[in-house]
Short mmCIF file of C-alpha atoms in Angstrom, two decimals:
data_model
loop_
_atom_site.label_atom_id
_atom_site.label_comp_id
_atom_site.label_asym_id
_atom_site.label_seq_id
_atom_site.Cartn_x
_atom_site.Cartn_y
_atom_site.Cartn_z
CA ASP V 125 73.69 86.03 136.38
CA ASP V 126 75.38 87.67 138.93
CA GLY V 127 77.09 84.46 139.93
CA ASN V 128 75.40 84.02 143.20
CA LEU V 129 73.21 81.43 144.56
CA ASP V 130 69.87 82.48 146.01
CA ILE V 131 67.72 80.68 148.31
CA VAL V 132 64.04 80.13 147.68
CA THR V 133 61.54 78.85 150.61
CA ALA V 134 57.95 77.30 150.06
CA ASN V 135 55.95 79.09 152.91
CA PHE V 136 53.16 76.86 153.88
CA ASN V 137 50.90 78.46 156.14
CA SER V 138 51.43 81.92 154.47
CA ASN V 139 50.80 80.73 150.84
CA ASP V 140 53.69 82.03 149.43
CA LEU V 141 57.43 82.05 148.54
CA SER V 142 60.32 84.09 149.70
CA ILE V 143 63.09 84.75 147.86
CA PHE V 144 66.65 85.67 149.03
CA TRP V 145 68.92 87.15 146.44
CA GLY V 146 72.41 86.31 146.75
CA LEU V 147 74.63 89.10 147.34
CA ALA V 148 78.48 89.35 147.09
CA GLY V 149 80.66 87.97 150.33
CA GLY V 150 78.05 85.19 150.79
CA PHE V 151 75.37 87.34 152.05
CA PHE V 152 72.08 87.53 151.22
CA ALA V 153 69.43 90.30 151.05
CA LEU V 154 65.89 90.40 152.94
CA PRO V 155 63.60 88.25 151.32
CA GLU V 156 61.08 88.99 148.49
CA VAL V 157 57.65 87.33 148.70
CA ILE V 158 55.62 86.12 145.74
CA PRO V 159 52.11 84.54 146.32
CA THR V 160 51.74 81.10 145.10
CA GLY V 161 48.32 79.49 146.00
CA LEU V 162 47.56 77.38 148.66
CA ARG V 163 49.69 75.43 151.05
CA PRO V 164 53.07 75.02 148.76
CA ALA V 165 54.88 72.11 150.45
CA GLY V 166 57.90 71.91 147.82
CA ILE V 167 59.68 73.55 145.38
CA THR V 168 62.09 72.59 142.75
CA ALA V 169 64.09 74.84 140.24
CA GLU V 170 65.26 74.31 136.73
CA ASP V 171 64.82 75.76 133.49
CA LEU V 172 61.71 74.44 132.12
CA ASN V 173 61.17 76.56 128.89
CA GLY V 174 64.17 76.63 127.41
CA ASP V 175 65.24 79.99 127.75
CA GLY V 176 68.21 80.01 129.83
CA ARG V 177 66.85 81.39 133.00
CA ILE V 178 65.90 78.97 136.01
CA ASP V 179 62.01 78.79 136.45
CA LEU V 180 60.46 77.33 139.76
CA ALA V 181 57.89 75.07 140.45
CA LEU V 182 55.79 74.75 143.35
CA ALA V 183 54.20 71.88 145.14
CA LEU V 184 50.62 73.02 146.24
CA PHE V 185 49.59 70.53 149.17
CA GLY V 186 46.15 72.80 149.29
CA ASP V 187 45.43 72.96 145.65
CA ASN V 188 46.22 69.52 144.65
CA GLN V 189 48.57 71.18 141.59
CA ILE V 190 51.88 72.22 140.45
CA ALA V 191 52.42 75.90 139.90
CA LEU V 192 55.05 77.08 137.50
CA LEU V 193 56.56 80.63 137.70
CA GLN V 194 58.51 81.58 134.59
CA ASN V 195 61.84 83.41 135.37
CA ASP V 196 61.18 86.80 133.26
CA GLY V 197 64.65 88.26 134.32
CA ALA V 198 65.87 91.04 136.40
CA ARG V 199 64.64 89.23 139.24
CA SER V 200 60.70 89.01 138.29
CA PHE V 201 58.70 86.25 138.08
CA SER V 202 55.37 85.67 136.69
CA ALA V 203 52.59 82.77 136.74
CA ALA V 204 53.36 80.40 133.63
CA GLY V 205 50.16 77.95 134.50
CA ARG V 206 49.27 75.40 136.74
CA LEU V 207 49.39 71.37 136.00
CA ASP V 208 46.58 69.25 137.88
CA CYS V 209 47.72 66.53 140.32
CA ARG V 210 45.86 64.17 143.16
CA GLU V 211 44.88 65.14 146.50
CA SER V 212 47.54 66.44 148.80
CA THR V 213 50.48 67.33 146.41
CA TYR V 214 53.62 67.58 148.58
CA GLY V 215 56.66 67.44 146.73
CA VAL V 216 58.09 68.03 143.18
CA ALA V 217 61.20 67.13 140.98
CA ALA V 218 62.23 68.03 137.99
CA GLY V 219 64.50 65.59 135.92
CA ASP V 220 64.91 64.69 132.00
CA MET V 221 63.38 60.98 132.34
CA ASP V 222 63.39 60.46 128.41
CA GLY V 223 66.48 62.01 127.72
CA ASP V 224 65.28 64.20 125.13
CA GLY V 225 66.87 67.43 126.57
CA ASP V 226 64.16 69.00 128.39
CA PRO V 227 63.19 68.52 132.03
CA ASP V 228 60.26 66.53 132.89
CA LEU V 229 58.34 67.17 136.15
CA ALA V 230 57.09 64.79 138.78
CA ALA V 231 54.78 65.32 142.11
CA ILE V 232 54.16 63.10 145.22
CA ASN V 233 50.64 63.07 146.07
CA ASN V 234 50.62 62.51 149.66
CA GLY V 235 46.69 61.81 150.39
CA ASP V 236 46.20 60.09 146.94
CA LEU V 237 49.40 57.69 147.59
CA SER V 238 50.78 58.28 143.88
CA VAL V 239 52.96 60.31 141.63
CA SER V 240 51.93 62.53 138.87
CA LEU V 241 54.24 62.95 135.66
CA PHE V 242 54.41 65.40 133.08
CA ARG V 243 56.33 65.26 130.25
CA ASN V 244 57.87 68.46 128.75
CA GLN V 245 56.91 68.64 125.31
CA ASP V 246 59.94 70.57 123.63
CA PHE V 247 59.67 73.40 126.19
CA GLN V 248 56.36 74.35 124.57
CA SER V 249 53.28 72.29 126.73
CA TRP V 250 53.09 69.77 129.19
CA GLN V 251 51.71 66.27 128.56
CA ALA V 252 49.97 64.40 131.85
CA LEU V 253 51.14 61.18 131.67
CA PRO V 254 49.37 58.15 134.11
CA PRO V 255 50.05 58.56 137.59
CA LEU V 256 52.09 56.03 139.45
CA PRO V 257 50.38 54.04 142.39
CA LEU V 258 52.23 53.67 145.91
CA PRO V 259 51.78 51.21 148.71
CA GLN V 260 51.92 53.97 151.16
CA ARG V 261 51.96 58.15 151.78
CA PRO V 262 54.96 59.59 149.48
CA VAL V 263 57.34 61.85 151.35
CA ALA V 264 60.18 62.41 149.74
CA LEU V 265 61.19 62.30 145.75
CA ARG V 266 64.50 62.69 144.22
CA TRP V 267 65.83 62.34 140.31
CA GLY V 268 69.10 60.46 139.78
CA ASN V 269 70.90 57.93 137.59
CA ILE V 270 71.16 55.26 140.09
CA ARG V 271 71.14 51.95 137.99
CA GLN V 272 74.35 52.68 135.86
CA SER V 273 74.47 49.16 135.42
CA THR V 274 71.52 49.07 132.95
CA ALA V 275 72.05 48.94 129.33
CA GLY V 276 72.03 52.85 128.21
CA SER V 277 70.58 54.00 131.73
CA GLU V 278 72.94 57.05 131.47
CA ARG V 279 70.86 58.61 129.62
CA PHE V 280 67.49 58.30 131.81
CA PRO V 281 67.75 59.40 135.52
CA GLU V 282 65.70 57.22 137.66
CA LEU V 283 62.92 58.60 139.84
CA THR V 284 63.38 57.57 143.78
CA VAL V 285 60.32 57.82 146.20
CA LEU V 286 60.14 57.58 149.47
CA SER V 287 56.75 56.66 150.96
CA ALA V 288 56.25 56.17 154.87
CA ALA V 289 53.57 55.52 157.52
CA LEU V 290 53.62 59.13 158.24
CA THR V 291 50.03 60.80 158.07
CA LEU V 292 50.35 64.49 156.63
CA ILE V 293 46.39 64.72 156.23
CA GLY V 294 43.85 62.55 157.98
CA LYS V 295 44.19 60.13 161.00
CA PRO V 296 46.97 57.32 160.67
CA ALA V 297 45.99 53.80 160.74
CA ALA V 298 45.69 52.19 163.80
CA GLY V 299 47.65 48.87 165.00
CA HIS V 300 50.15 49.10 161.97
CA ALA V 301 53.71 49.31 162.65
CA ALA V 302 55.44 51.87 161.48
CA GLU V 303 57.73 50.91 158.11
CA SER V 304 58.96 53.32 155.24
CA ARG V 305 59.79 52.32 151.79
CA VAL V 306 62.36 53.71 148.85
CA THR V 307 60.74 53.09 145.31
CA VAL V 308 62.91 53.22 142.33
CA PHE V 309 60.74 54.08 138.80
CA GLU V 310 62.85 53.54 135.75
CA TYR V 311 61.83 55.03 132.42
CA ASP V 312 60.50 52.77 129.86
CA ALA V 313 60.64 53.75 126.32
CA ASP V 314 57.92 51.11 125.17
CA SER V 315 55.29 53.25 126.92
CA GLY V 316 56.90 56.00 127.23
CA GLY V 317 56.58 56.86 131.11
CA LEU V 318 58.03 55.04 134.37
CA LEU V 319 58.04 51.60 135.66
CA PRO V 320 58.97 50.59 139.19
CA VAL V 321 61.90 48.46 139.31
CA GLN V 322 63.21 48.26 142.80
CA GLU V 323 61.62 48.68 146.43
CA THR V 324 63.26 48.75 149.65
CA VAL V 325 60.87 48.34 153.20
CA PHE V 326 62.36 49.07 156.48
CA PRO V 327 61.32 49.89 159.81
CA GLY V 328 60.33 53.48 161.04
CA SER V 329 58.95 56.33 159.72
CA ALA V 330 61.32 58.19 157.53
CA LEU V 331 60.57 61.77 156.36
CA ASP V 332 63.52 62.41 153.79
CA PHE V 333 66.40 61.37 151.89
CA THR V 334 69.27 62.16 149.59
CA LEU V 335 71.62 60.38 146.87
CA ALA V 336 75.12 60.51 147.24
CA ASN V 337 77.74 58.35 146.36
CA LEU V 338 78.80 58.13 150.03
CA ASP V 339 81.60 55.69 149.65
CA TYR V 340 83.42 57.56 147.19
CA GLU V 341 86.92 58.85 147.86
CA ARG V 342 88.59 62.02 146.46
#
């Protein structure tokens, strides 16, 4: 650990990722390019195998999969398997949905209108959970503890998904007014998966979102 933040980009058209290693003084090295698979569209960084190093997971739009890259140290990565998703996987995010200490993965499937879920089993393997259906094409997702009034919710981050009338593949439906929606999923201990607990619909074609306490004052 050199104490410097690095930058990683998913390069959709060239089927690879670029790593800009952080240098002293706030500068970055020229990018190191690593092949990924077809059409990487999203990326997340997290210690996925419990070895203390930050690994990478990429949403492969063209392969309908999540590609896992293990951090081997000394600025090198190796392929660590793939997780099968649904059609046109567009984004991926890591979060400990069940509070057991290891990060799980969620991926949005823009062509299939769904969310793929994978439970991290003690850093050893991945369990595919039933996909979560969505009424519109998902375009972005985030984990975050947003339902703090729910009993015990501080242990379990919620998954928030943005869906929109924004077609990334195929033709948009004619004659429909543009609208978007934010859906919040919460961990359900009985099923071991996620259940929708809130949905907000609003006009327009939203593309991305963030979670922040904007009215907090220091």
